[in-house]
PDB file of C-alpha atoms in Angstrom:
ATOM      1  CA  UNK A   1       0.030  -0.019  -0.005  1.00 54.00           C
ATOM      2  CA  UNK A   2       1.587   3.282  -1.102  1.00 75.00           C
ATOM      3  CA  UNK A   3      -0.924   5.647   0.581  1.00 92.00           C
ATOM      4  CA  UNK A   4      -0.404   7.847   3.645  1.00 96.00           C
ATOM      5  CA  UNK A   5       0.175   5.721   6.677  1.00 96.00           C
ATOM      6  CA  UNK A   6      -0.579   6.844  10.192  1.00 97.00           C
ATOM      7  CA  UNK A   7       0.276   5.181  13.547  1.00 97.00           C
ATOM      8  CA  UNK A   8      -1.235   4.434  15.968  1.00 97.00           C
ATOM      9  CA  UNK A   9      -4.725   4.285  14.654  1.00 96.00           C
ATOM     10  CA  UNK A  10      -6.216   4.569  18.164  1.00 97.00           C
ATOM     11  CA  UNK A  11      -4.775   5.967  21.366  1.00 97.00           C
ATOM     12  CA  UNK A  12      -6.449   6.260  24.771  1.00 98.00           C
ATOM     13  CA  UNK A  13      -4.464   8.284  27.241  1.00 97.00           C
ATOM     14  CA  UNK A  14      -4.961   9.849  30.661  1.00 97.00           C
ATOM     15  CA  UNK A  15      -5.219  13.588  30.936  1.00 97.00           C
ATOM     16  CA  UNK A  16      -1.753  15.025  31.490  1.00 97.00           C
ATOM     17  CA  UNK A  17       0.138  12.374  29.600  1.00 98.00           C
ATOM     18  CA  UNK A  18       2.122  13.019  26.372  1.00 98.00           C
ATOM     19  CA  UNK A  19       1.246  11.344  23.134  1.00 98.00           C
ATOM     20  CA  UNK A  20       2.924  11.118  19.770  1.00 98.00           C
ATOM     21  CA  UNK A  21       1.549  10.262  16.396  1.00 98.00           C
ATOM     22  CA  UNK A  22       3.589   9.299  13.326  1.00 98.00           C
ATOM     23  CA  UNK A  23       2.775   9.884   9.689  1.00 98.00           C
ATOM     24  CA  UNK A  24       4.401   8.467   6.617  1.00 97.00           C
ATOM     25  CA  UNK A  25       3.396  10.313   3.444  1.00 96.00           C
ATOM     26  CA  UNK A  26       3.134   9.073  -0.078  1.00 94.00           C
ATOM     27  CA  UNK A  27       6.829   8.647  -1.085  1.00 90.00           C
ATOM     28  CA  UNK A  28       7.109  11.297  -3.794  1.00 86.00           C
ATOM     29  CA  UNK A  29       5.088  13.933  -2.009  1.00 90.00           C
ATOM     30  CA  UNK A  30       7.149  16.832  -0.630  1.00 90.00           C
ATOM     31  CA  UNK A  31       4.269  18.500   1.351  1.00 92.00           C
ATOM     32  CA  UNK A  32       2.919  16.991   4.589  1.00 94.00           C
ATOM     33  CA  UNK A  33      -0.108  18.327   6.494  1.00 95.00           C
ATOM     34  CA  UNK A  34      -1.635  17.790   9.905  1.00 97.00           C
ATOM     35  CA  UNK A  35      -5.337  18.381  10.416  1.00 97.00           C
ATOM     36  CA  UNK A  36      -7.664  17.665  13.333  1.00 96.00           C
ATOM     37  CA  UNK A  37     -11.288  16.645  13.081  1.00 95.00           C
ATOM     38  CA  UNK A  38     -13.831  16.644  15.899  1.00 93.00           C
ATOM     39  CA  UNK A  39     -17.442  15.392  15.764  1.00 89.00           C
ATOM     40  CA  UNK A  40     -19.620  17.461  13.514  1.00 89.00           C
ATOM     41  CA  UNK A  41     -16.695  19.456  12.086  1.00 93.00           C
ATOM     42  CA  UNK A  42     -14.682  19.310   8.938  1.00 95.00           C
ATOM     43  CA  UNK A  43     -10.902  18.804   9.090  1.00 96.00           C
ATOM     44  CA  UNK A  44      -9.185  21.897  10.704  1.00 96.00           C
ATOM     45  CA  UNK A  45      -5.597  22.727   9.580  1.00 95.00           C
ATOM     46  CA  UNK A  46      -2.897  22.463  12.263  1.00 96.00           C
ATOM     47  CA  UNK A  47       0.362  22.748  10.309  1.00 96.00           C
ATOM     48  CA  UNK A  48       2.236  21.810   7.201  1.00 93.00           C
ATOM     49  CA  UNK A  49       5.709  21.105   5.936  1.00 94.00           C
ATOM     50  CA  UNK A  50       7.453  21.620   2.647  1.00 91.00           C
ATOM     51  CA  UNK A  51      10.191  18.877   2.831  1.00 91.00           C
ATOM     52  CA  UNK A  52      11.685  19.452   6.312  1.00 92.00           C
ATOM     53  CA  UNK A  53      10.626  23.079   6.651  1.00 93.00           C
ATOM     54  CA  UNK A  54       7.596  23.835   8.688  1.00 93.00           C
ATOM     55  CA  UNK A  55       5.910  26.581   6.635  1.00 91.00           C
ATOM     56  CA  UNK A  56       2.699  27.408   8.486  1.00 91.00           C
ATOM     57  CA  UNK A  57       1.114  26.854  11.896  1.00 93.00           C
ATOM     58  CA  UNK A  58      -2.519  27.406  12.755  1.00 92.00           C
ATOM     59  CA  UNK A  59      -3.589  29.267  15.881  1.00 89.00           C
ATOM     60  CA  UNK A  60      -5.113  25.900  16.868  1.00 85.00           C
ATOM     61  CA  UNK A  61      -1.583  24.618  17.444  1.00 88.00           C
ATOM     62  CA  UNK A  62      -0.989  25.641  21.027  1.00 89.00           C
ATOM     63  CA  UNK A  63       2.327  25.478  22.762  1.00 93.00           C
ATOM     64  CA  UNK A  64       1.554  21.949  23.955  1.00 96.00           C
ATOM     65  CA  UNK A  65       1.594  20.781  20.327  1.00 96.00           C
ATOM     66  CA  UNK A  66       4.782  20.211  18.279  1.00 96.00           C
ATOM     67  CA  UNK A  67       5.364  18.761  14.870  1.00 97.00           C
ATOM     68  CA  UNK A  68       8.525  17.675  13.152  1.00 96.00           C
ATOM     69  CA  UNK A  69       9.618  16.289   9.854  1.00 96.00           C
ATOM     70  CA  UNK A  70      13.376  15.910  10.408  1.00 90.00           C
ATOM     71  CA  UNK A  71      14.460  14.413   7.119  1.00 86.00           C
ATOM     72  CA  UNK A  72      11.568  15.490   4.906  1.00 84.00           C
ATOM     73  CA  UNK A  73      10.065  12.076   4.925  1.00 90.00           C
ATOM     74  CA  UNK A  74       7.957  10.908   7.927  1.00 96.00           C
ATOM     75  CA  UNK A  75       6.559  13.405  10.490  1.00 97.00           C
ATOM     76  CA  UNK A  76       5.576  13.235  14.123  1.00 98.00           C
ATOM     77  CA  UNK A  77       2.985  15.246  16.012  1.00 98.00           C
ATOM     78  CA  UNK A  78       3.391  15.335  19.732  1.00 98.00           C
ATOM     79  CA  UNK A  79       0.893  16.564  22.257  1.00 97.00           C
ATOM     80  CA  UNK A  80       2.199  17.271  25.722  1.00 97.00           C
ATOM     81  CA  UNK A  81       0.134  17.376  28.879  1.00 97.00           C
ATOM     82  CA  UNK A  82      -2.993  16.173  27.059  1.00 97.00           C
ATOM     83  CA  UNK A  83      -6.398  17.669  27.898  1.00 96.00           C
ATOM     84  CA  UNK A  84      -9.834  16.261  27.332  1.00 96.00           C
ATOM     85  CA  UNK A  85     -10.428  18.863  24.647  1.00 95.00           C
ATOM     86  CA  UNK A  86      -7.564  17.257  22.602  1.00 97.00           C
ATOM     87  CA  UNK A  87      -9.774  14.250  21.942  1.00 97.00           C
ATOM     88  CA  UNK A  88     -10.170  14.198  18.210  1.00 96.00           C
ATOM     89  CA  UNK A  89      -9.124  12.462  15.057  1.00 96.00           C
ATOM     90  CA  UNK A  90      -5.725  13.657  13.918  1.00 97.00           C
ATOM     91  CA  UNK A  91      -5.307  13.395  10.205  1.00 97.00           C
ATOM     92  CA  UNK A  92      -2.125  13.489   8.171  1.00 97.00           C
ATOM     93  CA  UNK A  93      -2.183  14.297   4.449  1.00 96.00           C
ATOM     94  CA  UNK A  94       0.409  14.722   1.790  1.00 94.00           C
ATOM     95  CA  UNK A  95       0.605  16.385  -1.672  1.00 91.00           C
ATOM     96  CA  UNK A  96       2.940  17.222  -4.514  1.00 85.00           C
ATOM     97  CA  UNK A  97       2.443  20.869  -3.726  1.00 73.00           C
ATOM     98  CA  UNK A  98       1.081  23.558  -5.969  1.00 66.00           C
ATOM     99  CA  UNK A  99       2.009  21.576  -9.044  1.00 63.00           C
ATOM    100  CA  UNK A 100      -0.937  19.325  -8.234  1.00 63.00           C
ATOM    101  CA  UNK A 101      -3.280  22.192  -7.445  1.00 61.00           C
ATOM    102  CA  UNK A 102      -2.942  21.284  -3.778  1.00 71.00           C
ATOM    103  CA  UNK A 103      -4.980  18.127  -3.958  1.00 84.00           C
ATOM    104  CA  UNK A 104      -4.006  16.474  -0.741  1.00 90.00           C
ATOM    105  CA  UNK A 105      -4.353  12.812   0.130  1.00 93.00           C
ATOM    106  CA  UNK A 106      -5.254  11.761   3.658  1.00 96.00           C
ATOM    107  CA  UNK A 107      -4.294   8.813   5.772  1.00 96.00           C
ATOM    108  CA  UNK A 108      -6.689   6.809   7.810  1.00 95.00           C
ATOM    109  CA  UNK A 109      -6.367   9.094  10.808  1.00 96.00           C
ATOM    110  CA  UNK A 110      -5.270   8.594  14.447  1.00 97.00           C
ATOM    111  CA  UNK A 111      -8.098   8.681  17.000  1.00 96.00           C
ATOM    112  CA  UNK A 112      -7.127  10.193  20.352  1.00 97.00           C
ATOM    113  CA  UNK A 113      -9.249   9.800  23.402  1.00 97.00           C
ATOM    114  CA  UNK A 114      -8.163  11.651  26.572  1.00 98.00           C
ATOM    115  CA  UNK A 115      -9.792  10.364  29.748  1.00 96.00           C
TER     116      UNK A 115
ATOM    117  CA  UNK B   1     -15.496  32.944  10.937  1.00 72.00           C
ATOM    118  CA  UNK B   2     -16.372  30.107   8.537  1.00 84.00           C
ATOM    119  CA  UNK B   3     -14.907  30.709   5.091  1.00 94.00           C
ATOM    120  CA  UNK B   4     -16.430  27.555   3.652  1.00 97.00           C
ATOM    121  CA  UNK B   5     -19.977  26.705   4.506  1.00 97.00           C
ATOM    122  CA  UNK B   6     -22.057  23.608   3.920  1.00 97.00           C
ATOM    123  CA  UNK B   7     -25.407  24.658   5.211  1.00 92.00           C
ATOM    124  CA  UNK B   8     -27.222  21.239   4.915  1.00 95.00           C
ATOM    125  CA  UNK B   9     -25.933  18.859   7.598  1.00 95.00           C
ATOM    126  CA  UNK B  10     -27.754  15.993   5.900  1.00 97.00           C
ATOM    127  CA  UNK B  11     -29.442  14.853   2.653  1.00 97.00           C
ATOM    128  CA  UNK B  12     -31.483  11.777   1.867  1.00 98.00           C
ATOM    129  CA  UNK B  13     -31.875  10.586  -1.798  1.00 98.00           C
ATOM    130  CA  UNK B  14     -33.490   7.615  -3.379  1.00 98.00           C
ATOM    131  CA  UNK B  15     -31.137   5.217  -5.221  1.00 98.00           C
ATOM    132  CA  UNK B  16     -30.894   6.074  -8.949  1.00 97.00           C
ATOM    133  CA  UNK B  17     -31.830   9.801  -8.381  1.00 98.00           C
ATOM    134  CA  UNK B  18     -29.535  12.806  -8.470  1.00 98.00           C
ATOM    135  CA  UNK B  19     -27.784  13.944  -5.290  1.00 98.00           C
ATOM    136  CA  UNK B  20     -26.915  17.680  -5.124  1.00 98.00           C
ATOM    137  CA  UNK B  21     -24.614  18.818  -2.427  1.00 98.00           C
ATOM    138  CA  UNK B  22     -24.005  22.602  -1.972  1.00 98.00           C
ATOM    139  CA  UNK B  23     -21.190  24.687  -0.707  1.00 98.00           C
ATOM    140  CA  UNK B  24     -20.714  28.445  -0.241  1.00 98.00           C
ATOM    141  CA  UNK B  25     -17.510  30.328   0.333  1.00 97.00           C
ATOM    142  CA  UNK B  26     -16.794  33.799   1.557  1.00 96.00           C
ATOM    143  CA  UNK B  27     -13.104  34.363   0.622  1.00 93.00           C
ATOM    144  CA  UNK B  28     -12.929  35.784  -2.963  1.00 92.00           C
ATOM    145  CA  UNK B  29      -9.271  34.756  -3.062  1.00 91.00           C
ATOM    146  CA  UNK B  30     -10.144  31.093  -3.123  1.00 92.00           C
ATOM    147  CA  UNK B  31      -9.276  29.732  -6.609  1.00 90.00           C
ATOM    148  CA  UNK B  32      -9.219  25.956  -6.227  1.00 91.00           C
ATOM    149  CA  UNK B  33     -12.022  23.833  -4.869  1.00 94.00           C
ATOM    150  CA  UNK B  34     -12.222  20.184  -4.005  1.00 94.00           C
ATOM    151  CA  UNK B  35     -14.774  17.654  -2.756  1.00 97.00           C
ATOM    152  CA  UNK B  36     -13.841  14.818  -0.355  1.00 97.00           C
ATOM    153  CA  UNK B  37     -15.884  11.849   0.783  1.00 97.00           C
ATOM    154  CA  UNK B  38     -15.542  10.294   4.236  1.00 95.00           C
ATOM    155  CA  UNK B  39     -16.712   7.058   5.561  1.00 94.00           C
ATOM    156  CA  UNK B  40     -16.855   6.553   9.420  1.00 89.00           C
ATOM    157  CA  UNK B  41     -13.507   5.885  11.085  1.00 83.00           C
ATOM    158  CA  UNK B  42     -11.583   6.497   7.829  1.00 89.00           C
ATOM    159  CA  UNK B  43      -9.735   9.526   6.469  1.00 92.00           C
ATOM    160  CA  UNK B  44     -11.367  11.694   3.763  1.00 95.00           C
ATOM    161  CA  UNK B  45     -10.895  10.471   0.216  1.00 96.00           C
ATOM    162  CA  UNK B  46     -10.393  12.940  -2.663  1.00 94.00           C
ATOM    163  CA  UNK B  47     -13.334  12.887  -5.161  1.00 97.00           C
ATOM    164  CA  UNK B  48     -13.085  15.764  -7.603  1.00 96.00           C
ATOM    165  CA  UNK B  49     -11.666  19.246  -7.994  1.00 93.00           C
ATOM    166  CA  UNK B  50     -12.196  22.390  -9.948  1.00 94.00           C
ATOM    167  CA  UNK B  51     -10.112  25.407 -10.721  1.00 91.00           C
ATOM    168  CA  UNK B  52     -11.669  28.934 -10.796  1.00 92.00           C
ATOM    169  CA  UNK B  53     -10.893  29.168 -14.511  1.00 93.00           C
ATOM    170  CA  UNK B  54     -13.569  26.548 -15.158  1.00 95.00           C
ATOM    171  CA  UNK B  55     -17.285  26.426 -14.251  1.00 96.00           C
ATOM    172  CA  UNK B  56     -17.707  22.684 -14.592  1.00 98.00           C
ATOM    173  CA  UNK B  57     -15.673  19.463 -14.149  1.00 97.00           C
ATOM    174  CA  UNK B  58     -16.975  15.885 -14.665  1.00 98.00           C
ATOM    175  CA  UNK B  59     -15.584  12.608 -13.551  1.00 97.00           C
ATOM    176  CA  UNK B  60     -17.912   9.666 -14.171  1.00 97.00           C
ATOM    177  CA  UNK B  61     -21.015   9.995 -12.032  1.00 98.00           C
ATOM    178  CA  UNK B  62     -19.613  13.104 -10.232  1.00 98.00           C
ATOM    179  CA  UNK B  63     -19.851  16.683 -11.608  1.00 98.00           C
ATOM    180  CA  UNK B  64     -18.776  19.777  -9.767  1.00 98.00           C
ATOM    181  CA  UNK B  65     -20.156  23.210 -10.796  1.00 98.00           C
ATOM    182  CA  UNK B  66     -18.657  26.529  -9.825  1.00 98.00           C
ATOM    183  CA  UNK B  67     -20.420  29.817  -9.758  1.00 97.00           C
ATOM    184  CA  UNK B  68     -17.879  32.382  -8.963  1.00 96.00           C
ATOM    185  CA  UNK B  69     -20.116  35.435  -8.905  1.00 96.00           C
ATOM    186  CA  UNK B  70     -22.308  33.692  -6.309  1.00 97.00           C
ATOM    187  CA  UNK B  71     -19.317  32.197  -4.488  1.00 97.00           C
ATOM    188  CA  UNK B  72     -21.138  28.805  -4.677  1.00 98.00           C
ATOM    189  CA  UNK B  73     -20.257  25.337  -5.788  1.00 97.00           C
ATOM    190  CA  UNK B  74     -22.221  22.115  -6.011  1.00 98.00           C
ATOM    191  CA  UNK B  75     -21.486  18.467  -6.412  1.00 98.00           C
ATOM    192  CA  UNK B  76     -23.903  16.389  -8.388  1.00 98.00           C
ATOM    193  CA  UNK B  77     -23.913  12.630  -8.201  1.00 98.00           C
ATOM    194  CA  UNK B  78     -25.999  10.839 -10.798  1.00 97.00           C
ATOM    195  CA  UNK B  79     -27.155   8.123 -10.561  1.00 98.00           C
ATOM    196  CA  UNK B  80     -26.863   7.896  -6.720  1.00 98.00           C
ATOM    197  CA  UNK B  81     -25.870   4.481  -5.316  1.00 97.00           C
ATOM    198  CA  UNK B  82     -26.124   3.169  -1.769  1.00 96.00           C
ATOM    199  CA  UNK B  83     -22.293   3.083  -1.612  1.00 96.00           C
ATOM    200  CA  UNK B  84     -22.300   6.910  -2.001  1.00 97.00           C
ATOM    201  CA  UNK B  85     -23.674   7.139   1.546  1.00 97.00           C
ATOM    202  CA  UNK B  86     -21.071   9.072   3.397  1.00 97.00           C
ATOM    203  CA  UNK B  87     -20.049  12.557   4.617  1.00 97.00           C
ATOM    204  CA  UNK B  88     -19.067  14.914   1.862  1.00 98.00           C
ATOM    205  CA  UNK B  89     -16.658  17.779   2.569  1.00 98.00           C
ATOM    206  CA  UNK B  90     -16.158  20.791   0.373  1.00 97.00           C
ATOM    207  CA  UNK B  91     -12.666  22.422   0.530  1.00 95.00           C
ATOM    208  CA  UNK B  92     -11.048  25.469  -0.949  1.00 94.00           C
ATOM    209  CA  UNK B  93      -7.545  27.037  -1.203  1.00 90.00           C
ATOM    210  CA  UNK B  94      -6.007  30.311  -2.432  1.00 85.00           C
ATOM    211  CA  UNK B  95      -3.275  31.035  -4.895  1.00 67.00           C
ATOM    212  CA  UNK B  96      -3.688  27.812  -6.800  1.00 62.00           C
ATOM    213  CA  UNK B  97      -2.656  25.593  -3.990  1.00 59.00           C
ATOM    214  CA  UNK B  98      -0.158  27.676  -2.127  1.00 69.00           C
ATOM    215  CA  UNK B  99      -2.227  27.762   1.052  1.00 81.00           C
ATOM    216  CA  UNK B 100      -3.583  24.854   3.018  1.00 88.00           C
ATOM    217  CA  UNK B 101      -7.100  23.696   2.309  1.00 91.00           C
ATOM    218  CA  UNK B 102     -10.036  25.129   4.314  1.00 94.00           C
ATOM    219  CA  UNK B 103     -12.919  22.675   4.871  1.00 96.00           C
ATOM    220  CA  UNK B 104     -16.616  22.977   5.412  1.00 97.00           C
ATOM    221  CA  UNK B 105     -18.342  21.125   8.099  1.00 96.00           C
ATOM    222  CA  UNK B 106     -19.662  18.423   5.801  1.00 97.00           C
ATOM    223  CA  UNK B 107     -22.981  17.077   4.592  1.00 98.00           C
ATOM    224  CA  UNK B 108     -24.074  13.511   5.409  1.00 97.00           C
ATOM    225  CA  UNK B 109     -25.587  11.899   2.328  1.00 98.00           C
ATOM    226  CA  UNK B 110     -27.850   8.916   2.736  1.00 98.00           C
ATOM    227  CA  UNK B 111     -28.797   6.990  -0.475  1.00 98.00           C
ATOM    228  CA  UNK B 112     -31.881   4.826   0.203  1.00 96.00           C
ATOM    229  CA  UNK B 113     -32.313   1.629  -1.775  1.00 91.00           C
TER     230      UNK B 113
END
């Protein structure tokens, strides 16, 4: 399967714990995005990378959130000191960039439940 | 402030009929529009897109129409099939893809056999 891969698919954690999600994009894609989706909402943009450079961060990305893409391939999204409001599906997507008109391809998502 | 709006949370259509999903946007700088389909517990799947230089784009049973003056786009599915039952998201970006996509809240389509 050469699509976007996310791990883990589900995570249940206690409030205050740290969690990390990993995303492996489609291999030739140089852009990688993180979105968050909660019930009844569409995907909300968090941040994106062009190769290893983080180009934009949303106001939704509080100080407790950090994303990295150290070698321009896979990416990690870490949430420190989780809160119940962090419970959501975290979606990773990748694209070829503007050459593709910014059509982005999503992974299956990582469900986070904070108890 | 919602820049992309899908005002119908849900829609039910008989199998074989046409499904029409609507989307409005407020940012006149948007110039690239997409529709995604999402099944429960899965990530959204790209369906079809349209650039602002066009007013229509077709792909099989799916057609997207863009009315720039009204800042409105619609997705037509014909004929509708039970497997089309899903949540459909409208998305938009500026500068031909140089900005991240902004999504609407989605419309849940139910196709009844």
